[in-house]
Amino acid sequence: MPENILVIGSNGQIGTELVTELRSIYGSSRVIACDIRRPDYDIKNAGPFEFVNVLEKDKLKAVFQKYKPKQVYLLAALLSATGEENPNLAWDLNMNGLLNVLDFALEYKTAKIYWPSSIAVFGPNSPQNKTPQYCIMDPNTVYGISKLAGERWCEYYFQKRGLDIRSIRYPGLISWKAAPGGGTTDYAVHIFHDALKKNTYCSFLSANTELPMMYMDDAIRGTIELMGAPAEHIRIRSSYNLAGMSFTPEMLTAEIKKQLPNFTISYTNKDPRQAIANSWPQSIDDRQAQNDWSWKPKFDLSKMTEDMLHNLKSK
Ligand code: SER
């Protein structure tokens, strides 16, 4: 019998591209998109869609009941910057949303769950360069706290209840298809839109703020590779460190200037996202993902910049 796959939070920056990719692999009718917002035209017309809020248990249960999904991807979350504006909602959505999904996954015998964690699980006392898989973790955003707690729950459900949960600590994700929402790393997407529209960008992070980043193509491929790996290869059931590239606003500007020589950047000095960025890693050690399931990124800074500008121009 063909298996159903449920993607919760299907209309966000990751969901938009993940649903399309999963539908091309498994067939459109097998991938059920779910969100609290009306889907964009493509997703709605390409396959099934359900309006669901992960916090509404009855409605969520009805979706599990209806589709009995064999794989679930839970992407609904409030990110770092919006989380600080609404800490209670961030905690509620990020934590109870996860627990609701894990419990229904057990009840309806979901075979595999994917849940994203983030570089935000690290904090000011974590080593900032080549941040290791295991180290001090003292996140100081509600988002980071909820992701770290979520990682512990994932490992707990794997160890105590046998759920096959897999997870990646995504770096900042850069993409052109759907907009990012409420993150500290979002400058690295906004900059491309403004570069093409106005030839100038005002960055909310300072020139030398280095952060780990990844192009969406790599993130989607990595996610699908992790979900496809044999269970016995997945030795980390909290969440895997994953590296793509690391750069500063200044380095990204230099790269954009190779194609748009007149592009200029300025910097705002007082943005609360700066403090968040300062508490995060600059680069990530992802040897465990390389060893366990052969992770390897394809996009570096220059390839990503070229691809972003090319696609945004033709969009
Ligand atoms: N991109 C996210 C954020 O900035 C990090 O996971 O909040």
Short mmCIF file of C-alpha atoms and ligand atoms in Angstrom, two decimals:
data_model
loop_
_atom_site.label_atom_id
_atom_site.label_comp_id
_atom_site.label_asym_id
_atom_site.label_seq_id
_atom_site.Cartn_x
_atom_site.Cartn_y
_atom_site.Cartn_z
CA MET A 1 0.00 0.00 0.00
CA PRO A 2 1.43 3.45 -0.88
CA GLU A 3 2.51 5.41 2.15
CA ASN A 4 1.31 8.87 3.12
CA ILE A 5 3.71 11.61 4.17
CA LEU A 6 2.57 14.56 6.26
CA VAL A 7 4.36 17.93 6.18
CA ILE A 8 3.24 20.25 8.98
CA GLY A 9 4.21 23.87 8.39
CA SER A 10 4.20 23.31 4.64
CA ASN A 11 4.00 26.96 3.59
CA GLY A 12 7.15 28.24 5.24
CA GLN A 13 10.62 28.75 3.84
CA ILE A 14 11.58 25.07 4.19
CA GLY A 15 8.14 23.50 3.75
CA THR A 16 7.48 25.11 0.38
CA GLU A 17 10.54 23.43 -1.13
CA LEU A 18 10.37 20.21 0.86
CA VAL A 19 6.78 19.49 -0.21
CA THR A 20 7.68 19.99 -3.87
CA GLU A 21 10.69 17.69 -3.56
CA LEU A 22 8.82 14.98 -1.64
CA ARG A 23 5.97 15.11 -4.17
CA SER A 24 8.41 14.59 -7.02
CA ILE A 25 9.83 11.53 -5.21
CA TYR A 26 6.70 9.92 -3.74
CA GLY A 27 3.92 11.29 -5.97
CA SER A 28 1.73 14.34 -5.39
CA SER A 29 -1.25 12.59 -3.87
CA ARG A 30 0.88 10.90 -1.19
CA VAL A 31 2.30 14.09 0.33
CA ILE A 32 -0.17 15.97 2.50
CA ALA A 33 0.69 19.61 3.08
CA CYS A 34 -0.57 21.19 6.32
CA ASP A 35 -0.40 24.75 7.54
CA ILE A 36 -2.35 27.44 9.39
CA ARG A 37 -2.07 29.74 6.39
CA ARG A 38 -3.74 29.44 3.02
CA PRO A 39 -1.31 27.61 0.77
CA ASP A 40 0.28 29.26 -2.18
CA TYR A 41 -1.16 28.38 -5.54
CA ASP A 42 1.39 25.72 -6.45
CA ILE A 43 1.18 23.67 -3.26
CA LYS A 44 -2.62 23.73 -3.14
CA ASN A 45 -3.04 22.57 -6.68
CA ALA A 46 -0.33 19.97 -6.68
CA GLY A 47 -1.76 17.73 -3.96
CA PRO A 48 -3.75 17.40 -0.72
CA PHE A 49 -3.78 20.24 1.78
CA GLU A 50 -5.19 20.45 5.33
CA PHE A 51 -5.63 23.52 7.49
CA VAL A 52 -4.18 22.46 10.82
CA ASN A 53 -2.72 24.15 13.83
CA VAL A 54 -0.41 21.72 15.68
CA LEU A 55 -1.70 23.13 18.94
CA GLU A 56 -5.29 22.09 18.19
CA LYS A 57 -5.06 18.49 19.26
CA ASP A 58 -8.46 17.35 18.02
CA LYS A 59 -7.89 18.63 14.51
CA LEU A 60 -4.34 17.30 14.43
CA LYS A 61 -5.53 13.91 15.59
CA ALA A 62 -8.18 13.88 12.86
CA VAL A 63 -5.45 14.42 10.25
CA PHE A 64 -3.40 11.51 11.64
CA GLN A 65 -6.56 9.42 11.71
CA LYS A 66 -7.46 10.29 8.13
CA TYR A 67 -4.06 9.73 6.52
CA LYS A 68 -2.19 7.43 8.93
CA PRO A 69 1.07 8.97 7.70
CA LYS A 70 4.17 6.76 7.62
CA GLN A 71 6.45 9.81 7.63
CA VAL A 72 5.83 13.14 9.34
CA TYR A 73 7.88 16.33 8.92
CA LEU A 74 7.12 18.90 11.62
CA LEU A 75 8.31 22.31 10.44
CA ALA A 76 5.85 24.64 12.21
CA ALA A 77 7.79 26.89 14.61
CA LEU A 78 8.44 30.45 15.70
CA LEU A 79 12.07 31.41 14.95
CA SER A 80 14.63 33.32 16.99
CA ALA A 81 13.68 36.95 16.41
CA THR A 82 9.89 36.55 16.44
CA GLY A 83 10.25 34.18 19.38
CA GLU A 84 11.77 37.00 21.45
CA GLU A 85 8.78 39.21 20.63
CA ASN A 86 6.38 36.53 21.79
CA PRO A 87 8.18 34.15 24.16
CA ASN A 88 5.08 32.39 25.49
CA LEU A 89 3.76 31.58 22.05
CA ALA A 90 7.23 30.48 20.89
CA TRP A 91 7.51 28.06 23.79
CA ASP A 92 3.95 26.80 23.39
CA LEU A 93 4.14 26.26 19.63
CA ASN A 94 7.69 24.89 19.50
CA MET A 95 7.33 22.59 22.49
CA ASN A 96 3.70 21.49 22.68
CA GLY A 97 3.49 21.28 18.89
CA LEU A 98 6.35 18.77 19.00
CA LEU A 99 4.91 16.76 21.89
CA ASN A 100 1.49 16.59 20.21
CA VAL A 101 3.04 15.25 17.02
CA LEU A 102 5.24 12.72 18.85
CA ASP A 103 2.24 11.37 20.77
CA PHE A 104 0.06 11.01 17.68
CA ALA A 105 2.97 9.47 15.81
CA LEU A 106 3.10 6.76 18.49
CA GLU A 107 -0.67 6.29 18.48
CA TYR A 108 -0.95 6.05 14.69
CA LYS A 109 2.30 4.11 14.19
CA THR A 110 4.17 6.65 12.13
CA ALA A 111 7.38 4.97 11.00
CA LYS A 112 9.65 8.04 10.81
CA ILE A 113 9.52 11.59 12.10
CA TYR A 114 11.62 14.55 11.01
CA TRP A 115 11.96 17.58 13.25
CA PRO A 116 14.40 20.45 12.66
CA SER A 117 16.63 21.83 15.35
CA SER A 118 18.95 24.79 14.89
CA ILE A 119 22.35 26.34 15.57
CA ALA A 120 20.31 28.37 18.09
CA VAL A 121 20.72 25.49 20.59
CA PHE A 122 24.23 26.84 21.22
CA GLY A 123 24.93 29.86 23.41
CA PRO A 124 27.58 32.30 24.57
CA ASN A 125 29.61 29.60 26.35
CA SER A 126 29.60 27.12 23.49
CA PRO A 127 32.84 27.08 21.46
CA GLN A 128 32.18 29.42 18.51
CA ASN A 129 34.55 27.99 15.93
CA LYS A 130 33.87 24.57 14.52
CA THR A 131 31.31 24.13 17.27
CA PRO A 132 31.33 20.42 18.14
CA GLN A 133 28.35 18.09 18.25
CA TYR A 134 28.72 17.77 22.02
CA CYS A 135 29.71 20.80 24.10
CA ILE A 136 28.32 23.32 26.59
CA MET A 137 24.92 24.48 25.38
CA ASP A 138 23.44 27.53 27.06
CA PRO A 139 21.02 29.07 24.55
CA ASN A 140 19.64 32.43 25.58
CA THR A 141 16.71 32.81 23.22
CA VAL A 142 13.33 31.17 23.79
CA TYR A 143 13.72 29.66 20.34
CA GLY A 144 17.08 28.11 21.27
CA ILE A 145 15.77 26.89 24.62
CA SER A 146 12.77 25.27 22.93
CA LYS A 147 14.97 23.61 20.31
CA LEU A 148 17.37 22.25 22.92
CA ALA A 149 14.48 20.92 25.02
CA GLY A 150 12.94 19.50 21.84
CA GLU A 151 16.17 17.66 21.05
CA ARG A 152 16.08 16.06 24.49
CA TRP A 153 12.46 14.99 23.94
CA CYS A 154 13.30 13.51 20.54
CA GLU A 155 16.07 11.40 22.02
CA TYR A 156 13.79 10.44 24.90
CA TYR A 157 10.99 9.25 22.59
CA PHE A 158 13.54 7.29 20.58
CA GLN A 159 15.11 5.62 23.61
CA LYS A 160 12.04 5.04 25.74
CA ARG A 161 9.30 4.62 23.18
CA GLY A 162 11.10 3.41 20.08
CA LEU A 163 10.05 6.27 17.77
CA ASP A 164 12.37 6.66 14.77
CA ILE A 165 13.04 10.41 15.00
CA ARG A 166 15.68 12.18 12.96
CA SER A 167 16.82 15.76 13.18
CA ILE A 168 19.27 18.35 11.85
CA ARG A 169 20.53 21.52 13.52
CA TYR A 170 20.04 23.78 10.52
CA PRO A 171 22.32 26.76 10.05
CA GLY A 172 20.78 29.93 8.55
CA LEU A 173 18.95 28.86 5.40
CA ILE A 174 19.23 30.85 2.20
CA SER A 175 16.62 30.45 -0.51
CA TRP A 176 14.80 32.33 -3.24
CA LYS A 177 11.47 30.46 -3.62
CA ALA A 178 9.77 31.32 -0.31
CA ALA A 179 10.54 34.09 2.16
CA PRO A 180 12.16 33.35 5.51
CA GLY A 181 10.23 34.47 8.57
CA GLY A 182 11.51 35.95 11.77
CA GLY A 183 15.08 34.64 11.92
CA THR A 184 18.39 36.24 12.87
CA THR A 185 20.04 34.87 9.74
CA ASP A 186 17.39 36.34 7.40
CA TYR A 187 19.64 39.25 6.39
CA ALA A 188 21.42 36.81 4.08
CA VAL A 189 18.20 36.43 2.09
CA HIS A 190 16.95 40.06 2.26
CA ILE A 191 20.29 41.29 0.94
CA PHE A 192 19.74 39.56 -2.42
CA HIS A 193 16.26 41.02 -2.91
CA ASP A 194 17.46 44.53 -2.11
CA ALA A 195 20.61 44.13 -4.20
CA LEU A 196 18.49 43.43 -7.28
CA LYS A 197 15.78 45.99 -6.49
CA LYS A 198 17.77 48.90 -5.07
CA ASN A 199 21.43 48.04 -5.50
CA THR A 200 21.89 48.75 -1.79
CA TYR A 201 21.07 47.02 1.50
CA CYS A 202 21.00 48.08 5.13
CA SER A 203 22.09 45.11 7.26
CA PHE A 204 20.79 44.55 10.78
CA LEU A 205 23.93 42.53 11.58
CA SER A 206 27.36 44.13 11.70
CA ALA A 207 29.97 43.75 8.94
CA ASN A 208 32.02 41.10 10.77
CA THR A 209 29.28 38.93 12.22
CA GLU A 210 30.14 35.45 11.02
CA LEU A 211 27.41 32.81 11.05
CA PRO A 212 26.97 29.29 9.70
CA MET A 213 24.70 29.24 6.65
CA MET A 214 23.40 26.75 4.11
CA TYR A 215 21.78 26.96 0.69
CA MET A 216 18.27 25.51 0.64
CA ASP A 217 19.12 22.95 -2.06
CA ASP A 218 21.67 21.44 0.31
CA ALA A 219 19.29 21.60 3.28
CA ILE A 220 16.50 19.79 1.42
CA ARG A 221 18.88 17.18 0.02
CA GLY A 222 20.44 16.65 3.45
CA THR A 223 17.03 16.26 5.06
CA ILE A 224 15.91 13.68 2.51
CA GLU A 225 19.24 11.83 2.74
CA LEU A 226 18.99 11.67 6.53
CA MET A 227 15.42 10.36 6.31
CA GLY A 228 16.47 7.76 3.74
CA ALA A 229 19.48 6.46 5.70
CA PRO A 230 19.22 3.02 7.34
CA ALA A 231 18.08 3.43 10.96
CA GLU A 232 21.18 1.71 12.32
CA HIS A 233 23.39 4.40 10.76
CA ILE A 234 21.61 7.16 12.67
CA ARG A 235 23.63 7.26 15.85
CA ILE A 236 22.44 10.68 16.96
CA ARG A 237 18.81 10.90 17.98
CA SER A 238 18.91 14.39 19.42
CA SER A 239 19.97 16.37 16.35
CA TYR A 240 22.92 16.41 13.93
CA ASN A 241 25.28 19.35 13.49
CA LEU A 242 25.30 20.21 9.80
CA ALA A 243 27.62 22.65 8.03
CA GLY A 244 27.32 24.33 4.67
CA MET A 245 29.34 27.55 4.59
CA SER A 246 30.20 30.39 6.98
CA PHE A 247 30.41 34.07 6.10
CA THR A 248 29.95 37.64 7.33
CA PRO A 249 27.80 40.40 5.76
CA GLU A 250 31.05 41.90 4.46
CA MET A 251 32.10 38.67 2.75
CA LEU A 252 28.66 38.25 1.22
CA THR A 253 28.75 41.84 -0.03
CA ALA A 254 32.12 41.25 -1.73
CA GLU A 255 30.65 38.18 -3.45
CA ILE A 256 27.53 40.05 -4.64
CA LYS A 257 29.74 42.87 -5.95
CA LYS A 258 31.43 40.43 -8.32
CA GLN A 259 28.15 40.43 -10.22
CA LEU A 260 26.69 43.80 -9.24
CA PRO A 261 29.78 46.04 -8.95
CA ASN A 262 27.80 49.09 -7.80
CA PHE A 263 26.09 47.31 -4.93
CA THR A 264 26.57 49.01 -1.55
CA ILE A 265 25.85 47.97 2.02
CA SER A 266 25.25 49.98 5.20
CA TYR A 267 24.71 48.80 8.76
CA THR A 268 22.18 49.63 11.47
CA ASN A 269 23.79 49.65 14.84
CA LYS A 270 21.01 48.90 17.22
CA ASP A 271 19.15 45.76 16.36
CA PRO A 272 18.27 43.12 18.95
CA ARG A 273 19.18 40.39 16.46
CA GLN A 274 22.86 41.36 16.80
CA ALA A 275 22.98 40.03 20.37
CA ILE A 276 21.38 36.78 19.24
CA ALA A 277 23.92 36.39 16.43
CA ASN A 278 26.78 37.11 18.84
CA SER A 279 25.72 34.18 21.01
CA TRP A 280 25.71 31.69 18.12
CA PRO A 281 28.49 29.64 16.49
CA GLN A 282 30.55 31.04 13.63
CA SER A 283 31.18 27.65 12.09
CA ILE A 284 30.07 24.09 12.73
CA ASP A 285 31.85 20.76 13.05
CA ASP A 286 29.63 18.24 11.29
CA ARG A 287 31.94 15.21 11.15
CA GLN A 288 29.32 13.01 12.76
CA ALA A 289 26.86 13.62 9.90
CA GLN A 290 29.65 13.07 7.37
CA ASN A 291 30.54 9.74 8.99
CA ASP A 292 27.06 8.41 9.80
CA TRP A 293 25.16 9.21 6.61
CA SER A 294 27.80 10.63 4.22
CA TRP A 295 26.73 14.28 4.43
CA LYS A 296 28.50 16.64 2.03
CA PRO A 297 27.35 20.15 1.03
CA LYS A 298 27.46 21.18 -2.62
CA PHE A 299 27.09 24.95 -2.35
CA ASP A 300 29.79 27.32 -1.13
CA LEU A 301 29.48 31.11 -0.85
CA SER A 302 30.21 31.87 -4.48
CA LYS A 303 28.05 29.10 -5.96
CA MET A 304 25.16 30.05 -3.67
CA THR A 305 25.46 33.76 -4.56
CA GLU A 306 25.47 33.02 -8.27
CA ASP A 307 22.45 30.76 -7.99
CA MET A 308 20.47 33.20 -5.82
CA LEU A 309 21.05 36.15 -8.15
CA HIS A 310 20.33 34.09 -11.23
CA ASN A 311 17.04 32.70 -9.89
CA LEU A 312 15.81 35.93 -8.33
CA LYS A 313 16.50 37.78 -11.57
CA SER A 314 14.42 35.35 -13.59
CA LYS A 315 11.66 35.27 -10.94
N1 SER B 1 17.55 30.76 10.88
C1 SER B 1 17.15 30.60 12.24
C2 SER B 1 17.01 31.89 12.92
O1 SER B 1 17.74 32.79 12.56
C3 SER B 1 18.15 29.76 12.97
O2 SER B 1 17.67 28.48 13.10
O3 SER B 1 16.25 32.03 13.81
#
